[in-house]
Short mmCIF file of C-alpha atoms in Angstrom, two decimals:
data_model
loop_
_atom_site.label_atom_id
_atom_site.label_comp_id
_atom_site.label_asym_id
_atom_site.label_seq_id
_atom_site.Cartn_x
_atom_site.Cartn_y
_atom_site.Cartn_z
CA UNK A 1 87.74 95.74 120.71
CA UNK A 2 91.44 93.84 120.37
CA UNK A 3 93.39 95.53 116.97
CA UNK A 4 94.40 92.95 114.69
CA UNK A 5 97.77 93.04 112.67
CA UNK A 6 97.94 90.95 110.22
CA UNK A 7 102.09 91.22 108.56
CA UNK A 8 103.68 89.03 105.71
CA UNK A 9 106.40 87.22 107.87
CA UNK A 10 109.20 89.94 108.34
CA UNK A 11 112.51 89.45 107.72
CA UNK A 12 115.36 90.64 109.58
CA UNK A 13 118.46 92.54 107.61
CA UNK A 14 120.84 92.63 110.76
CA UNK A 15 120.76 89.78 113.63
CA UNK A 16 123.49 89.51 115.68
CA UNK A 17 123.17 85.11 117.04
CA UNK A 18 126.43 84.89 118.29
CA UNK A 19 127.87 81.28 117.81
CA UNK A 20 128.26 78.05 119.84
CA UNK A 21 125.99 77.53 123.34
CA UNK A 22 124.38 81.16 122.69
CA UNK A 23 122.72 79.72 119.17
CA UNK A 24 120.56 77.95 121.81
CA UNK A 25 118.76 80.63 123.18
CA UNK A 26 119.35 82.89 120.32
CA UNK A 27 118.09 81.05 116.91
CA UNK A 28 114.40 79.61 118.43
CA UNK A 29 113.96 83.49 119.26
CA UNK A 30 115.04 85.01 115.77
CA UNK A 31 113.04 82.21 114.12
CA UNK A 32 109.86 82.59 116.00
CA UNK A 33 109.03 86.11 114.01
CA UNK A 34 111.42 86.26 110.94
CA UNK A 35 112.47 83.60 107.55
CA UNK A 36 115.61 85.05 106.35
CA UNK A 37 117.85 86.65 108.75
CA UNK A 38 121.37 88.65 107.82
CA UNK A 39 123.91 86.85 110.00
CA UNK A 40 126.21 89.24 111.02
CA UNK A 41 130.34 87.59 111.17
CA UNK A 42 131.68 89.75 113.72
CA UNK A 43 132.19 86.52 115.84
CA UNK A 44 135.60 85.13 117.34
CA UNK A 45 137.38 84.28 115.56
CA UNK A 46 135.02 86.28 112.12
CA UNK A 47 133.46 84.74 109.33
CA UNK A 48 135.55 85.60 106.59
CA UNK A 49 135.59 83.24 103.84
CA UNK A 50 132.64 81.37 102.51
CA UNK A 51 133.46 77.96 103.71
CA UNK A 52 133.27 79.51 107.17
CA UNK A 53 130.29 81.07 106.82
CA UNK A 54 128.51 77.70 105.44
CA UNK A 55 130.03 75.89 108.33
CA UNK A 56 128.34 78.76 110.76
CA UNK A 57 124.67 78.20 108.61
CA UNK A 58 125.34 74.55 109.91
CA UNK A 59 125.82 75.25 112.97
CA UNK A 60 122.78 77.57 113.33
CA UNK A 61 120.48 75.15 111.48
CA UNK A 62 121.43 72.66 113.95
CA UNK A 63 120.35 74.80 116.42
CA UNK A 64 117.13 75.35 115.11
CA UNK A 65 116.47 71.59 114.45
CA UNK A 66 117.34 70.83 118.43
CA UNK A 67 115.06 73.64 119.71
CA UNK A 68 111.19 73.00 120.19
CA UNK A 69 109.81 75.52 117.81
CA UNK A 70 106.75 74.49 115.46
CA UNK A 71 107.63 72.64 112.48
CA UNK A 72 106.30 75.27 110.32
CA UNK A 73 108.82 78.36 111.55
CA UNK A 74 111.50 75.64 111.20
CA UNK A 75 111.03 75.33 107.50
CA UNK A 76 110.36 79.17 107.03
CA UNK A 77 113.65 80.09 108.97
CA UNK A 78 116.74 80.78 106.28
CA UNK A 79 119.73 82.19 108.18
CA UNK A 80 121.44 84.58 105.03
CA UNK A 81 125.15 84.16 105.57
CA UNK A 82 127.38 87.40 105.61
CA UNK A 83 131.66 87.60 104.94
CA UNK A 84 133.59 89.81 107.57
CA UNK A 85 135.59 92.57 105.24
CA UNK A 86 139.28 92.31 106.14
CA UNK A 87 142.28 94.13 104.51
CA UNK A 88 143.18 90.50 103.08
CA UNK A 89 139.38 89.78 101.14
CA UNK A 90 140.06 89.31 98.06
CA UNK A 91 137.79 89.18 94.63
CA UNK A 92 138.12 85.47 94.44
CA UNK A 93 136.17 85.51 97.86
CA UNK A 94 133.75 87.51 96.64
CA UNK A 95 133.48 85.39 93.50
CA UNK A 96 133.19 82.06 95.72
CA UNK A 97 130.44 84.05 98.02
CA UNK A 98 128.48 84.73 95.32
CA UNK A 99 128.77 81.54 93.75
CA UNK A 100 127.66 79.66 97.51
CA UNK A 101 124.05 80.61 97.34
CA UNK A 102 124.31 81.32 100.91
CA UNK A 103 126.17 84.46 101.29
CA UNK A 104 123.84 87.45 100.78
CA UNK A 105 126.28 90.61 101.89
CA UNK A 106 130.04 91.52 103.14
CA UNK A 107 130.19 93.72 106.12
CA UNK A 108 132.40 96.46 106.61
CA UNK A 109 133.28 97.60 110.21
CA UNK A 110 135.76 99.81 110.53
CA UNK A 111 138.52 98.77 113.03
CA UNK A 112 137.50 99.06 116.58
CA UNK A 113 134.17 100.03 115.68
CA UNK A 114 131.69 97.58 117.71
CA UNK A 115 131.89 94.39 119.35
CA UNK A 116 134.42 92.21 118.01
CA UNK A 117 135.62 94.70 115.11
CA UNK A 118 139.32 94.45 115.89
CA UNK A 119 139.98 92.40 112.53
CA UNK A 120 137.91 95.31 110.66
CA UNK A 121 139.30 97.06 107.36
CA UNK A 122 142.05 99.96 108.06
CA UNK A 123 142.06 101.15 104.89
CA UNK A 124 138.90 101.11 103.87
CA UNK A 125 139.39 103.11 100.28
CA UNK A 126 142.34 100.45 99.79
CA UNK A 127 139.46 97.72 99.31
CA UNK A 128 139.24 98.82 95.59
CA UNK A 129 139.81 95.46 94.08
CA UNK A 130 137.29 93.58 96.55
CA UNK A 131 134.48 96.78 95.90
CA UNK A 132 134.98 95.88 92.00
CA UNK A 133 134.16 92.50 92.38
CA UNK A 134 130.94 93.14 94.67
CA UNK A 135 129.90 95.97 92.15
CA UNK A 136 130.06 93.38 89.12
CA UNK A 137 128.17 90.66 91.00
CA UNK A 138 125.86 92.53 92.99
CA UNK A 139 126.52 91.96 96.13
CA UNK A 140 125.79 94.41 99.02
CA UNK A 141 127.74 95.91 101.21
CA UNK A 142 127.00 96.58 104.67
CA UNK A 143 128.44 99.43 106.52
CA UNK A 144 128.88 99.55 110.19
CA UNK A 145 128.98 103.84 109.63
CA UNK A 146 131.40 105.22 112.32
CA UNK A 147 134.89 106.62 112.19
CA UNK A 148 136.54 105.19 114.80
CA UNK A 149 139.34 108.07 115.52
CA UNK A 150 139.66 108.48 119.35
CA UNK A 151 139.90 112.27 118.69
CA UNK A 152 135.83 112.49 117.08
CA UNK A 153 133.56 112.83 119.37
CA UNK A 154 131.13 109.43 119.90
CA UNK A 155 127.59 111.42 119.07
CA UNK A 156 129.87 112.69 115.85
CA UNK A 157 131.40 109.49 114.56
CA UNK A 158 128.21 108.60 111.79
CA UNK A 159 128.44 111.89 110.31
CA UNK A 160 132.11 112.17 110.18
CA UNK A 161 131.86 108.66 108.42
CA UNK A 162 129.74 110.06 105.99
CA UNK A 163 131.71 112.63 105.02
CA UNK A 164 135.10 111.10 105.29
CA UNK A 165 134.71 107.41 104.36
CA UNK A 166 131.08 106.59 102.48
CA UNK A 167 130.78 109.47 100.30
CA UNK A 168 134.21 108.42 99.05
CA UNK A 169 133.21 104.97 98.18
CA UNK A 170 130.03 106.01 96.74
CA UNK A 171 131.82 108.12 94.15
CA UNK A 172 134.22 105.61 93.62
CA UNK A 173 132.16 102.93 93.18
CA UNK A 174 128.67 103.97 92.06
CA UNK A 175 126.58 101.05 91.23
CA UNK A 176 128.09 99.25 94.46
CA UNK A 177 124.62 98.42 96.44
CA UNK A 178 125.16 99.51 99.87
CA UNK A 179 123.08 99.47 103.02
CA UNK A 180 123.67 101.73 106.03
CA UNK A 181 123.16 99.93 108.45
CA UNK A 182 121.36 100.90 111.98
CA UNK A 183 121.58 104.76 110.63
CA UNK A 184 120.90 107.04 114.23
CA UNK A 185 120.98 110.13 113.11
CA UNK A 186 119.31 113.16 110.47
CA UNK A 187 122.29 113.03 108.84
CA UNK A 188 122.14 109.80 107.88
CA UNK A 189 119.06 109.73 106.80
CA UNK A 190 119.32 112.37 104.33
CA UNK A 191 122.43 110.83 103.11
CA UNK A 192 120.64 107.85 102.31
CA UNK A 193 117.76 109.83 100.66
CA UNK A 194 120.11 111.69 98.46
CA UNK A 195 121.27 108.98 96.66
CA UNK A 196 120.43 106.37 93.96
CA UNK A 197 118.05 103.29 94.43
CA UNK A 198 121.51 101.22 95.16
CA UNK A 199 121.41 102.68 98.71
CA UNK A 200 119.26 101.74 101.09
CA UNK A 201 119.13 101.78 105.50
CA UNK A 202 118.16 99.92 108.28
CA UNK A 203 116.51 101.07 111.31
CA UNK A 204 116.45 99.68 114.83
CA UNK A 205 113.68 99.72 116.90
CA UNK A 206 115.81 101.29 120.03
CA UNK A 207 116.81 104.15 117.45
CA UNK A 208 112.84 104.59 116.89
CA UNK A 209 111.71 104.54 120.05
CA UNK A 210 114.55 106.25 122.42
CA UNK A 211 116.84 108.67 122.80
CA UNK A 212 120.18 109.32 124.47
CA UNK A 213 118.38 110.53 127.65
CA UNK A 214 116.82 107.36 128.05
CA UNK A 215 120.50 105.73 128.06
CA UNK A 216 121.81 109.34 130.45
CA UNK A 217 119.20 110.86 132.80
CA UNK A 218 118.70 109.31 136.06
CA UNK A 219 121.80 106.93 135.99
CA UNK A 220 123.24 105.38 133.24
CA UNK A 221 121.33 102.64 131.94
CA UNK A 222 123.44 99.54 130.49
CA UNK A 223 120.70 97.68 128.65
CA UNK A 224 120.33 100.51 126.49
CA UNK A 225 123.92 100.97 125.64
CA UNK A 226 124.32 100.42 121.55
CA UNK A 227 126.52 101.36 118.78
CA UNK A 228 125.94 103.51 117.23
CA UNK A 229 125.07 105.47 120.65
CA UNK A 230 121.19 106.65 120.87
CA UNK A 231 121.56 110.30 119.93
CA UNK A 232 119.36 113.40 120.25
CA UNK A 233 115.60 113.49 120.22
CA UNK A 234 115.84 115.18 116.68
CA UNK A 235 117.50 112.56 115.71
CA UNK A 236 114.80 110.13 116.95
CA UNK A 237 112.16 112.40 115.41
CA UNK A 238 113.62 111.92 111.82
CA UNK A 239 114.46 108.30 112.23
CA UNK A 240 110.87 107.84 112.88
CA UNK A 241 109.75 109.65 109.37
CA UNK A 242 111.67 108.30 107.45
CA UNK A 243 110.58 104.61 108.82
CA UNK A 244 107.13 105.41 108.63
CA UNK A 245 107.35 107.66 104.71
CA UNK A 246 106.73 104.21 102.51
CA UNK A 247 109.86 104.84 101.11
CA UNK A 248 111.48 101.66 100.23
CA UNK A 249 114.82 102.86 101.19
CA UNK A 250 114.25 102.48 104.65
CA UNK A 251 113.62 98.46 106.00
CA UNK A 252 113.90 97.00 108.88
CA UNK A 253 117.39 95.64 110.42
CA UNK A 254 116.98 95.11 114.37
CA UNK A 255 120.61 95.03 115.23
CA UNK A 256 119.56 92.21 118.20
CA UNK A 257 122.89 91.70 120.28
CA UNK A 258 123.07 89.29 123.02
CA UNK A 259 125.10 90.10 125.87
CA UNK A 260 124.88 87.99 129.23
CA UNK A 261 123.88 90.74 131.99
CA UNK A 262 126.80 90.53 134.11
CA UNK A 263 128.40 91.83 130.92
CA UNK A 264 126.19 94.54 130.27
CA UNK A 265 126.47 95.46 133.76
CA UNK A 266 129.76 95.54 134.20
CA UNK A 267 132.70 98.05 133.69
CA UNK A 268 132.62 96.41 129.91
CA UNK A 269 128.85 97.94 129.79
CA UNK A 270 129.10 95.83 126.25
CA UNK A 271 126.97 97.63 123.57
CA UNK A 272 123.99 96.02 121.89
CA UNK A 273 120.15 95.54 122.69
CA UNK A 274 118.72 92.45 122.50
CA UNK A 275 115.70 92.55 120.88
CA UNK A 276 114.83 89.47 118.99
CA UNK A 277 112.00 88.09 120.82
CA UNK A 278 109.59 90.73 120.99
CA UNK A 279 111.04 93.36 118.21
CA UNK A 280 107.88 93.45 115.93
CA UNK A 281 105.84 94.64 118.91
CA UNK A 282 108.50 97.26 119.50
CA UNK A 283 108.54 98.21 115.65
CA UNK A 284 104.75 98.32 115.79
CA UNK A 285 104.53 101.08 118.93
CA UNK A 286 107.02 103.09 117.00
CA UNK A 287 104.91 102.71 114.08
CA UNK A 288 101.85 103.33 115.86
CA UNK A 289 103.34 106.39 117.56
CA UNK A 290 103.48 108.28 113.99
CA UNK A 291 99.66 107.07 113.18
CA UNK A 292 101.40 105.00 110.73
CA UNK A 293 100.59 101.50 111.17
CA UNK A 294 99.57 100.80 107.26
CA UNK A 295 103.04 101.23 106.67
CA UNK A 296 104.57 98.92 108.77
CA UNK A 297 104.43 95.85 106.31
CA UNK A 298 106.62 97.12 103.80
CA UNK A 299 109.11 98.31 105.99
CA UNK A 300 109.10 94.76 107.80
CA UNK A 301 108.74 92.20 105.15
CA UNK A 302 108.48 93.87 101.45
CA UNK A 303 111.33 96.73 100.88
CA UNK A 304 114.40 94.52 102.78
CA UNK A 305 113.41 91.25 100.24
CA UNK A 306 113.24 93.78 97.06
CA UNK A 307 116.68 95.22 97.82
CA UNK A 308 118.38 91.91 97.90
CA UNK A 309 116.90 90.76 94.86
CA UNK A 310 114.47 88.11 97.06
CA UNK A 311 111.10 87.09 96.87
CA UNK A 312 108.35 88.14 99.60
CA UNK A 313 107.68 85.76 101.96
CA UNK A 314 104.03 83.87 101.55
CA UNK A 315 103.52 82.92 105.30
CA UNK A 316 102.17 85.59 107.48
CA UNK A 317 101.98 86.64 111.41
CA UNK A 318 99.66 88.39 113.21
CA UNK A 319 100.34 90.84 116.09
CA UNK A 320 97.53 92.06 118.78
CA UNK A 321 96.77 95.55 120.22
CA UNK A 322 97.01 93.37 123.72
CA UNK A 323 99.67 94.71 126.45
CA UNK A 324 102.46 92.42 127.56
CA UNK A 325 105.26 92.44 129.92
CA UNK A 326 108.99 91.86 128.84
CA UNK A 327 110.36 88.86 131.01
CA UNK A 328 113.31 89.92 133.39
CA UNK A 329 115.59 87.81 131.37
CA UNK A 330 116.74 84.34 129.21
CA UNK A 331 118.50 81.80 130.59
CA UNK A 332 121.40 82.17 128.50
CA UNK A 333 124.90 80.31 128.24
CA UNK A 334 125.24 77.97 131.57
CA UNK A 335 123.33 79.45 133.89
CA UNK A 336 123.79 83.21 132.95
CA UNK A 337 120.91 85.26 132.15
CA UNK A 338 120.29 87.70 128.66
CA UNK A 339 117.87 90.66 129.51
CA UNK A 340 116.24 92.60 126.95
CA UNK A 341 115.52 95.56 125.81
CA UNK A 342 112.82 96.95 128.28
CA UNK A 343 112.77 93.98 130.51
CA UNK A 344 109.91 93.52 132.75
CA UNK A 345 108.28 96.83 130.70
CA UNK A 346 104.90 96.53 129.72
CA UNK A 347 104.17 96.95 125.45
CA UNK A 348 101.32 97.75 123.89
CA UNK A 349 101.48 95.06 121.16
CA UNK A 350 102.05 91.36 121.10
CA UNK A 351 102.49 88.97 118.93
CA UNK A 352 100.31 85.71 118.48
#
């Protein structure tokens, strides 16, 4: 007998869709599972002020309207715009964000942090003014939590962040609404429990379902190269509780990164996993894995929407207890390929 899932449409609090040619390949794969989607800015050069990031909703609605998707996930699909923190944001901009309708967050990477971080914040307790303004309006902040200090050890850098850098802001700034975004570790998991409603976490599903020996033993293996890095399997362990508890602190945020292949295999061995296409399936064995499939729904499509203030979607999908296999790759950007996360794997789950 096939195992029906039937799931409010999801929503997806951290999408990387890159910009330009990629937007091809990219939005018709975000849009086939998800409505809203948090855009993240980190692109070259960032989105950092709010007529940018309407001019980047353009350009990824235009996507969508060229690509051959149904009708119906074309109306559903609402990319959620999101301002790159600099040392120069000011409170106007978060004034004019707020005021846009569009913008839904402002990101904080640290410099050097991820892909395309190098116009981060360097002074991140310096951002007083703009962490005011956000506070007053409530807007959320979303924290890309690593130190960045070539001296801290790369399985180390959440935690230190948590202690050094969040903690700080928190008591600085206590009814700022903050998610931690991608959290990989115990640590942060706790963090997050041990503070008010305004604080909430997303949760990949590579962080659910693997550990750094999947990226180490045997060879390393590019394709599951992310930051912030897979960590220990106790790590995993608590990831997965927390995702699974109900608790509506905990939502979904798949951190889908395109990178062509020859730049994931390369000496660049770029960091992200590109998950978009088949990332409820993926969510759902993790889910499954913990005997925990009736809670699944809230963390996909109900706790994300409450935090930001949005309705719940009324459209629904429906996934299937019916194995599939990953495809090798995408075409992706002139005749390059995009492979994802467990290409040409089989899952247990697919969606119909």
């Amino acid at each position: 007998m096939t195992t029906t899932l039937t799931l409010i449409q999801p929503d997806d609090w951290h999408i990387h869709l890159r910009d330009g040619a990629a937007l091809s390949t990219t939005v018709p794969h975000a849009a086939a599972s998800f409505n809203r989607v948090i855009c993240m800015p980190n692109l070259v050069p960032p989105v950092k002020t709010t007529a940018e990031a309407i001019a980047y909703r353009e350009r990824i609605l235009a996507a969508l309207s060229n690509s051959d998707i149904t009708n119906e996930r074309k109306a559903g699909f609402d990319p959620r715009m999101v301002l790159y923190l600099t040392d120069h944001t000011s409170a106007d901009d978060i004034k004019m964000a707020v005021e846009s309708g569009v913008v839904s967050a402002v990101k904080l990477y640290p410099a050097g942090a991820t892909t395309n971080s190098a116009d981060g914040v360097t002074d991140i307790l310096g951002r007083a003014p703009v962490f005011e303004a956000m506070q007053k309006y409530g807007l959320p902040l979303l924290v890309h939590g690593e130190v960045t200090h070539n001296n801290v050890d790369i399985f180390d850098r959440e935690k230190r962040f948590l202690d050094d850098v969040l903690s700080k802001i928190i008591a600085n700034f206590p009814a700022l609404k903050i998610v931690m975004e991608h959290i990989t570790t115990a640590d942060a998991a706790d963090f997050c429990l041990a503070q008010g409603d305004n604080i909430a976490a997303t949760i990949t599903p590579q962080h659910l379902l693997f550990n750094r020996n999947h990226l180490l033993v045997g060879g390393v293996k590019p394709h599951y190269y992310c930051l912030p890095i897979l960590k220990r399997a106790n790590h995993q362990q608590r990831l997965l509780e927390v995702a699974t508890s109900g608790n509506p602190k905990f939502f979904i945020g798949t951190d889908s990164a395109p990178h062509a292949t020859h730049t994931k295999e390369s000496a660049c061995g770029c960091a992200g996993c590109y998950s978009a296409v088949h990332a409820l399936p993926l969510y759902a064995a993790a889910f499954e894995s913990m005997n925990a499939l009736d809670k699944l729904e809230n963390f996909t499509s109900v706790f994300g929407a409450r935090f930001y203030g949005l309705p719940v979607n009324t459209s629904s999908i429906t996934l299937i207890k019916k194995e599939q296999t990953i495809p090798e790759s995408y075409p992706y950007l002139d005749g390059k390929s995009l492979t994802p996360l467990l290409a040409g794997q089989t899952l247990a789950w697919q969606q119909v």
